[in-house]
Amino acid sequence: MALSYSKIKVELKEILLSNRPSELYAISIKGTVPVLCINNTTVIDESLDIMKWALMQNDSNSWISYKKRIQFDIIEENDNEFKYWLDRYKYFDRFPENNRDYYRAKCGEYLIKLNQLLECNQYLLTNKLLFVDVAIFPFIRQCANVDKYWFKDTYAKLANWLNNIIESKLFVSVMDKYLEYNSEQEPLITNFNKEYIHIFPRRR
């Protein structure tokens, strides 16, 4: 979404994590996705860093500059605390030291804060989409998908926020399905208008 918003031209290479090509490891020894190869010396292999890089190239609607410190505080709590409890909520049977309700309640400590932020705004900090909304919504979506009815009933405003993003033109425009990459295929170039780079995206 950040690459599309910033109008960055990319070559997409859609992979299965169970069948990672050697090209992926040649670019990044971590072998994780997404990974963005900008040139022979610059590779970015963290989602948040890819977003930051894209917005440094073009941020026409000031996604990242508005209340920047608050945005990053929300993202930091998402990445360092919420994601920890989210994994346990999603896969509670792998963590039998507590039950699913306990893990759901721990997720709720963060979700309540987000829901309160939406009392007066369409999005988390204002009435327009920002960096923070795009950065954390995939994780909120994962949480909502565990029990959609509970999530909608408990966090109505957050559920509406999530739905607004999922139905947005930006989200829909980047969610095409692609064939698994192989080295013999023609380059799959997105129809944006900046420099040529290539990316291994996360397989959906």
CSV table of N, CA, C and O in Angstrom, one decimal, residues 72-158:
chain,number,residue,atom,x,y,z
A,72,PHE,N,4.3,6.8,15.9
A,72,PHE,CA,5.3,5.8,16.1
A,72,PHE,C,5.2,5.2,17.5
A,72,PHE,O,5.5,4.0,17.7
A,73,ASP,N,4.6,5.9,18.4
A,73,ASP,CA,4.3,5.3,19.7
A,73,ASP,C,3.3,4.2,19.6
A,73,ASP,O,3.4,3.1,20.2
A,74,ILE,N,2.2,4.4,18.8
A,74,ILE,CA,1.2,3.5,18.6
A,74,ILE,C,1.7,2.2,17.8
A,74,ILE,O,1.4,1.1,18.2
A,75,ILE,N,2.6,2.5,16.8
A,75,ILE,CA,3.2,1.4,16.1
A,75,ILE,C,4.1,0.6,17.0
A,75,ILE,O,4.1,-0.7,16.9
A,76,GLU,N,4.9,1.2,17.8
A,76,GLU,CA,5.8,0.5,18.7
A,76,GLU,C,5.0,-0.4,19.7
A,76,GLU,O,5.4,-1.5,19.9
A,77,GLU,N,3.9,0.1,20.2
A,77,GLU,CA,3.1,-0.8,21.1
A,77,GLU,C,2.5,-1.9,20.3
A,77,GLU,O,2.5,-3.1,20.9
A,78,ASN,N,2.1,-1.7,19.1
A,78,ASN,CA,1.6,-2.8,18.3
A,78,ASN,C,2.7,-3.9,18.1
A,78,ASN,O,2.5,-5.1,18.2
A,79,ASP,N,3.9,-3.4,17.7
A,79,ASP,CA,5.0,-4.3,17.3
A,79,ASP,C,5.6,-5.1,18.5
A,79,ASP,O,6.0,-6.2,18.4
A,80,ASN,N,5.6,-4.4,19.7
A,80,ASN,CA,6.4,-4.9,20.8
A,80,ASN,C,5.5,-5.6,21.9
A,80,ASN,O,6.0,-6.4,22.7
A,81,GLU,N,4.2,-5.2,21.9
A,81,GLU,CA,3.3,-5.8,22.9
A,81,GLU,C,2.1,-6.5,22.3
A,81,GLU,O,1.9,-7.7,22.5
A,82,PHE,N,1.4,-5.8,21.5
A,82,PHE,CA,0.2,-6.4,20.9
A,82,PHE,C,0.5,-7.7,20.1
A,82,PHE,O,-0.2,-8.7,20.2
A,83,LYS,N,1.5,-7.6,19.3
A,83,LYS,CA,1.8,-8.8,18.4
A,83,LYS,C,2.1,-10.0,19.2
A,83,LYS,O,1.8,-11.2,18.9
A,84,TYR,N,2.7,-9.8,20.4
A,84,TYR,CA,3.1,-10.9,21.3
A,84,TYR,C,1.8,-11.6,21.8
A,84,TYR,O,1.7,-12.9,21.7
A,85,TRP,N,0.8,-10.8,22.2
A,85,TRP,CA,-0.4,-11.4,22.7
A,85,TRP,C,-1.3,-11.9,21.5
A,85,TRP,O,-2.0,-12.9,21.7
A,86,LEU,N,-1.2,-11.2,20.4
A,86,LEU,CA,-2.0,-11.7,19.2
A,86,LEU,C,-1.6,-13.1,18.8
A,86,LEU,O,-2.5,-13.9,18.5
A,87,ASP,N,-0.3,-13.4,18.7
A,87,ASP,CA,0.2,-14.7,18.4
A,87,ASP,C,-0.4,-15.8,19.3
A,87,ASP,O,-0.8,-16.9,18.9
A,88,ARG,N,-0.5,-15.4,20.6
A,88,ARG,CA,-1.0,-16.4,21.6
A,88,ARG,C,-2.5,-16.5,21.5
A,88,ARG,O,-3.0,-17.6,21.7
A,89,TYR,N,-3.2,-15.4,21.2
A,89,TYR,CA,-4.6,-15.5,21.0
A,89,TYR,C,-4.9,-16.3,19.7
A,89,TYR,O,-5.8,-17.2,19.8
A,90,LYS,N,-4.2,-16.1,18.6
A,90,LYS,CA,-4.5,-16.9,17.4
A,90,LYS,C,-4.2,-18.3,17.5
A,90,LYS,O,-4.9,-19.2,17.0
A,91,TYR,N,-3.1,-18.7,18.3
A,91,TYR,CA,-2.7,-20.0,18.4
A,91,TYR,C,-2.6,-20.5,19.9
A,91,TYR,O,-1.7,-21.0,20.3
A,92,PHE,N,-3.7,-20.2,20.5
A,92,PHE,CA,-3.8,-20.4,22.0
A,92,PHE,C,-3.5,-21.9,22.4
A,92,PHE,O,-3.0,-22.1,23.5
A,93,ASP,N,-3.8,-22.8,21.5
A,93,ASP,CA,-3.5,-24.2,21.8
A,93,ASP,C,-2.0,-24.5,21.9
A,93,ASP,O,-1.6,-25.5,22.4
A,94,ARG,N,-1.2,-23.7,21.3
A,94,ARG,CA,0.2,-23.8,21.4
A,94,ARG,C,0.8,-23.3,22.7
A,94,ARG,O,2.0,-23.5,23.0
A,95,PHE,N,0.0,-22.5,23.4
A,95,PHE,CA,0.4,-21.8,24.6
A,95,PHE,C,-0.5,-22.2,25.7
A,95,PHE,O,-1.3,-21.3,26.2
A,96,PRO,N,-0.5,-23.4,26.2
A,96,PRO,CA,-1.5,-23.9,27.1
A,96,PRO,C,-1.4,-23.3,28.6
A,96,PRO,O,-2.2,-23.7,29.4
A,97,GLU,N,-0.4,-22.5,28.8
A,97,GLU,CA,-0.3,-21.9,30.2
A,97,GLU,C,-1.4,-21.0,30.5
A,97,GLU,O,-1.7,-20.7,31.7
A,98,ASN,N,-2.1,-20.5,29.4
A,98,ASN,CA,-3.3,-19.7,29.6
A,98,ASN,C,-4.3,-20.1,28.6
A,98,ASN,O,-4.0,-20.7,27.5
A,99,ASN,N,-5.6,-19.7,28.8
A,99,ASN,CA,-6.6,-20.1,27.8
A,99,ASN,C,-6.8,-18.9,26.8
A,99,ASN,O,-6.3,-17.8,27.0
A,100,ARG,N,-7.7,-19.2,25.8
A,100,ARG,CA,-7.9,-18.2,24.8
A,100,ARG,C,-8.5,-16.9,25.3
A,100,ARG,O,-8.1,-15.8,24.9
A,101,ASP,N,-9.4,-17.0,26.3
A,101,ASP,CA,-10.0,-15.8,26.8
A,101,ASP,C,-9.0,-14.9,27.5
A,101,ASP,O,-9.1,-13.6,27.4
A,102,TYR,N,-8.0,-15.5,28.1
A,102,TYR,CA,-6.9,-14.7,28.8
A,102,TYR,C,-6.1,-13.9,27.7
A,102,TYR,O,-5.9,-12.7,27.8
A,103,TYR,N,-5.7,-14.6,26.6
A,103,TYR,CA,-5.0,-14.0,25.6
A,103,TYR,C,-5.8,-12.9,24.9
A,103,TYR,O,-5.3,-11.8,24.5
A,104,ARG,N,-7.1,-13.1,24.7
A,104,ARG,CA,-8.0,-12.2,24.1
A,104,ARG,C,-8.1,-10.9,24.9
A,104,ARG,O,-8.1,-9.8,24.4
A,105,ALA,N,-8.1,-11.1,26.2
A,105,ALA,CA,-8.2,-9.9,27.1
A,105,ALA,C,-6.9,-9.1,27.1
A,105,ALA,O,-6.9,-7.9,27.1
A,106,LYS,N,-5.8,-9.8,26.9
A,106,LYS,CA,-4.5,-9.1,26.8
A,106,LYS,C,-4.4,-8.3,25.5
A,106,LYS,O,-4.0,-7.2,25.5
A,107,CYS,N,-5.0,-8.8,24.5
A,107,CYS,CA,-5.1,-8.1,23.2
A,107,CYS,C,-6.0,-6.9,23.4
A,107,CYS,O,-5.7,-5.8,22.8
A,108,GLY,N,-7.0,-7.1,24.2
A,108,GLY,CA,-8.0,-6.0,24.4
A,108,GLY,C,-7.4,-4.8,25.0
A,108,GLY,O,-7.9,-3.7,24.8
A,109,GLU,N,-6.3,-4.9,25.8
A,109,GLU,CA,-5.7,-3.7,26.4
A,109,GLU,C,-5.3,-2.7,25.4
A,109,GLU,O,-5.3,-1.5,25.6
A,110,TYR,N,-4.8,-3.2,24.2
A,110,TYR,CA,-4.4,-2.3,23.1
A,110,TYR,C,-5.6,-1.9,22.3
A,110,TYR,O,-5.7,-0.8,21.9
A,111,LEU,N,-6.5,-2.9,22.0
A,111,LEU,CA,-7.6,-2.6,21.2
A,111,LEU,C,-8.5,-1.5,21.8
A,111,LEU,O,-9.1,-0.7,21.0
A,112,ILE,N,-8.7,-1.5,23.1
A,112,ILE,CA,-9.5,-0.5,23.7
A,112,ILE,C,-9.0,0.9,23.4
A,112,ILE,O,-9.7,1.8,23.2
A,113,LYS,N,-7.6,1.1,23.5
A,113,LYS,CA,-7.0,2.3,23.2
A,113,LYS,C,-7.3,2.8,21.8
A,113,LYS,O,-7.6,4.0,21.6
A,114,LEU,N,-7.2,1.9,20.9
A,114,LEU,CA,-7.5,2.2,19.5
A,114,LEU,C,-8.9,2.6,19.3
A,114,LEU,O,-9.2,3.6,18.6
A,115,ASN,N,-9.8,1.9,19.9
A,115,ASN,CA,-11.2,2.1,19.8
A,115,ASN,C,-11.6,3.5,20.3
A,115,ASN,O,-12.4,4.2,19.7
A,116,GLN,N,-10.9,3.9,21.4
A,116,GLN,CA,-11.1,5.2,22.0
A,116,GLN,C,-10.6,6.3,21.1
A,116,GLN,O,-11.2,7.4,21.0
A,117,LEU,N,-9.5,6.1,20.4
A,117,LEU,CA,-9.0,7.1,19.4
A,117,LEU,C,-10.0,7.4,18.3
A,117,LEU,O,-9.9,8.5,17.7
A,118,LEU,N,-10.9,6.4,18.0
A,118,LEU,CA,-11.8,6.6,16.9
A,118,LEU,C,-13.1,7.2,17.3
A,118,LEU,O,-14.1,7.3,16.5
A,119,GLU,N,-13.2,7.7,18.6
A,119,GLU,CA,-14.4,8.4,19.0
A,119,GLU,C,-14.8,9.6,18.2
A,119,GLU,O,-15.9,9.9,17.9
A,120,CYS,N,-13.7,10.3,17.7
A,120,CYS,CA,-14.0,11.6,17.0
A,120,CYS,C,-13.4,11.6,15.6
A,120,CYS,O,-13.6,12.6,14.9
A,121,ASN,N,-12.7,10.5,15.2
A,121,ASN,CA,-12.1,10.5,13.9
A,121,ASN,C,-12.5,9.3,13.1
A,121,ASN,O,-12.8,8.2,13.7
A,122,GLN,N,-12.4,9.4,11.8
A,122,GLN,CA,-12.6,8.3,10.9
A,122,GLN,C,-11.5,7.3,11.0
A,122,GLN,O,-11.6,6.1,10.9
A,123,TYR,N,-10.3,7.9,11.1
A,123,TYR,CA,-9.0,7.1,11.3
A,123,TYR,C,-8.4,7.4,12.6
A,123,TYR,O,-9.0,8.1,13.4
A,124,LEU,N,-7.3,6.8,12.9
A,124,LEU,CA,-6.8,6.8,14.3
A,124,LEU,C,-6.5,8.2,14.9
A,124,LEU,O,-6.8,8.5,16.0
A,125,LEU,N,-6.0,9.1,14.1
A,125,LEU,CA,-5.6,10.4,14.6
A,125,LEU,C,-6.3,11.5,13.8
A,125,LEU,O,-6.1,12.7,14.3
A,126,THR,N,-6.9,11.2,12.8
A,126,THR,CA,-7.6,12.3,12.0
A,126,THR,C,-8.6,11.7,11.1
A,126,THR,O,-8.9,10.5,11.2
A,127,ASN,N,-9.2,12.5,10.2
A,127,ASN,CA,-10.2,11.9,9.3
A,127,ASN,C,-9.6,11.5,7.9
A,127,ASN,O,-10.3,11.3,7.0
A,128,LYS,N,-8.3,11.4,7.9
A,128,LYS,CA,-7.7,10.9,6.7
A,128,LYS,C,-6.7,9.8,7.1
A,128,LYS,O,-6.2,9.7,8.2
A,129,LEU,N,-6.4,8.9,6.1
A,129,LEU,CA,-5.5,7.8,6.3
A,129,LEU,C,-4.1,8.3,6.6
A,129,LEU,O,-3.7,9.2,5.9
A,130,LEU,N,-3.4,7.6,7.5
A,130,LEU,CA,-2.1,8.0,7.8
A,130,LEU,C,-1.2,6.7,7.8
A,130,LEU,O,-1.7,5.6,7.8
A,131,PHE,N,0.1,7.0,8.0
A,131,PHE,CA,1.1,5.9,8.1
A,131,PHE,C,0.7,4.9,9.2
A,131,PHE,O,0.8,3.7,8.9
A,132,VAL,N,0.3,5.4,10.3
A,132,VAL,CA,0.0,4.5,11.4
A,132,VAL,C,-1.2,3.5,11.1
A,132,VAL,O,-1.2,2.3,11.5
A,133,ASP,N,-2.2,4.0,10.4
A,133,ASP,CA,-3.3,3.2,10.1
A,133,ASP,C,-2.9,2.0,9.2
A,133,ASP,O,-3.3,0.9,9.4
A,134,VAL,N,-2.1,2.3,8.2
A,134,VAL,CA,-1.7,1.3,7.3
A,134,VAL,C,-0.7,0.4,7.9
A,134,VAL,O,-0.7,-0.8,7.6
A,135,ALA,N,0.2,0.9,8.8
A,135,ALA,CA,1.2,0.0,9.4
A,135,ALA,C,0.6,-1.0,10.4
A,135,ALA,O,1.1,-2.1,10.5
A,136,ILE,N,-0.5,-0.7,11.1
A,136,ILE,CA,-1.0,-1.6,12.1
A,136,ILE,C,-2.2,-2.4,11.7
A,136,ILE,O,-2.5,-3.5,12.3
A,137,PHE,N,-2.9,-2.0,10.6
A,137,PHE,CA,-4.2,-2.6,10.3
A,137,PHE,C,-4.1,-4.1,10.0
A,137,PHE,O,-5.0,-4.9,10.3
A,138,PRO,N,-3.0,-4.6,9.3
A,138,PRO,CA,-3.0,-6.0,9.1
A,138,PRO,C,-3.0,-6.9,10.4
A,138,PRO,O,-3.6,-8.0,10.4
A,139,PHE,N,-2.5,-6.4,11.4
A,139,PHE,CA,-2.5,-7.1,12.7
A,139,PHE,C,-3.8,-7.0,13.4
A,139,PHE,O,-4.3,-8.0,14.0
A,140,ILE,N,-4.5,-5.9,13.3
A,140,ILE,CA,-5.8,-5.8,13.8
A,140,ILE,C,-6.8,-6.7,13.0
A,140,ILE,O,-7.7,-7.3,13.6
A,141,ARG,N,-6.5,-6.8,11.7
A,141,ARG,CA,-7.3,-7.6,10.9
A,141,ARG,C,-7.2,-9.1,11.3
A,141,ARG,O,-8.1,-9.9,11.3
A,142,GLN,N,-5.9,-9.5,11.6
A,142,GLN,CA,-5.7,-10.9,12.0
A,142,GLN,C,-6.5,-11.2,13.3
A,142,GLN,O,-7.1,-12.2,13.5
A,143,CYS,N,-6.4,-10.2,14.2
A,143,CYS,CA,-7.2,-10.4,15.5
A,143,CYS,C,-8.7,-10.5,15.3
A,143,CYS,O,-9.3,-11.3,15.8
A,144,ALA,N,-9.2,-9.6,14.4
A,144,ALA,CA,-10.6,-9.6,14.1
A,144,ALA,C,-11.0,-10.9,13.5
A,144,ALA,O,-12.2,-11.4,13.8
A,145,ASN,N,-10.2,-11.5,12.7
A,145,ASN,CA,-10.6,-12.7,12.0
A,145,ASN,C,-10.7,-13.9,12.8
A,145,ASN,O,-11.3,-15.0,12.4
A,146,VAL,N,-10.1,-13.9,14.1
A,146,VAL,CA,-10.2,-15.0,15.0
A,146,VAL,C,-11.7,-15.2,15.4
A,146,VAL,O,-12.2,-16.4,15.4
A,147,ASP,N,-12.4,-14.1,15.6
A,147,ASP,CA,-13.8,-14.2,16.0
A,147,ASP,C,-14.5,-12.9,15.6
A,147,ASP,O,-14.5,-11.9,16.4
A,148,LYS,N,-14.9,-12.8,14.4
A,148,LYS,CA,-15.4,-11.6,13.8
A,148,LYS,C,-16.6,-11.0,14.5
A,148,LYS,O,-16.7,-9.8,14.7
A,149,TYR,N,-17.5,-11.9,15.0
A,149,TYR,CA,-18.7,-11.4,15.7
A,149,TYR,C,-18.3,-10.7,17.0
A,149,TYR,O,-18.8,-9.7,17.4
A,150,TRP,N,-17.4,-11.4,17.8
A,150,TRP,CA,-17.0,-10.8,19.0
A,150,TRP,C,-16.3,-9.5,18.8
A,150,TRP,O,-16.5,-8.5,19.5
A,151,PHE,N,-15.4,-9.4,17.8
A,151,PHE,CA,-14.6,-8.2,17.5
A,151,PHE,C,-15.6,-7.1,17.2
A,151,PHE,O,-15.5,-6.0,17.7
A,152,LYS,N,-16.5,-7.3,16.3
A,152,LYS,CA,-17.4,-6.2,15.9
A,152,LYS,C,-18.3,-5.8,17.0
A,152,LYS,O,-18.6,-4.6,17.2
A,153,ASP,N,-18.8,-6.7,17.9
A,153,ASP,CA,-19.6,-6.3,19.0
A,153,ASP,C,-18.9,-5.6,20.1
A,153,ASP,O,-19.4,-4.7,20.7
A,154,THR,N,-17.6,-5.9,20.3
A,154,THR,CA,-16.8,-5.3,21.4
A,154,THR,C,-16.1,-4.0,21.0
A,154,THR,O,-16.0,-3.1,21.8
A,155,TYR,N,-15.7,-4.0,19.7
A,155,TYR,CA,-15.0,-2.8,19.2
A,155,TYR,C,-15.6,-2.3,18.0
A,155,TYR,O,-15.0,-2.4,16.9
A,156,ALA,N,-16.8,-1.7,18.1
A,156,ALA,CA,-17.5,-1.3,16.9
A,156,ALA,C,-16.8,-0.3,16.0
A,156,ALA,O,-16.8,-0.4,14.8
A,157,LYS,N,-16.3,0.7,16.7
A,157,LYS,CA,-15.6,1.8,15.9
A,157,LYS,C,-14.3,1.2,15.3
A,157,LYS,O,-14.0,1.6,14.1
A,158,LEU,N,-13.6,0.4,15.9
A,158,LEU,CA,-12.4,-0.2,15.4
A,158,LEU,C,-12.8,-1.1,14.2
A,158,LEU,O,-12.1,-1.2,13.2
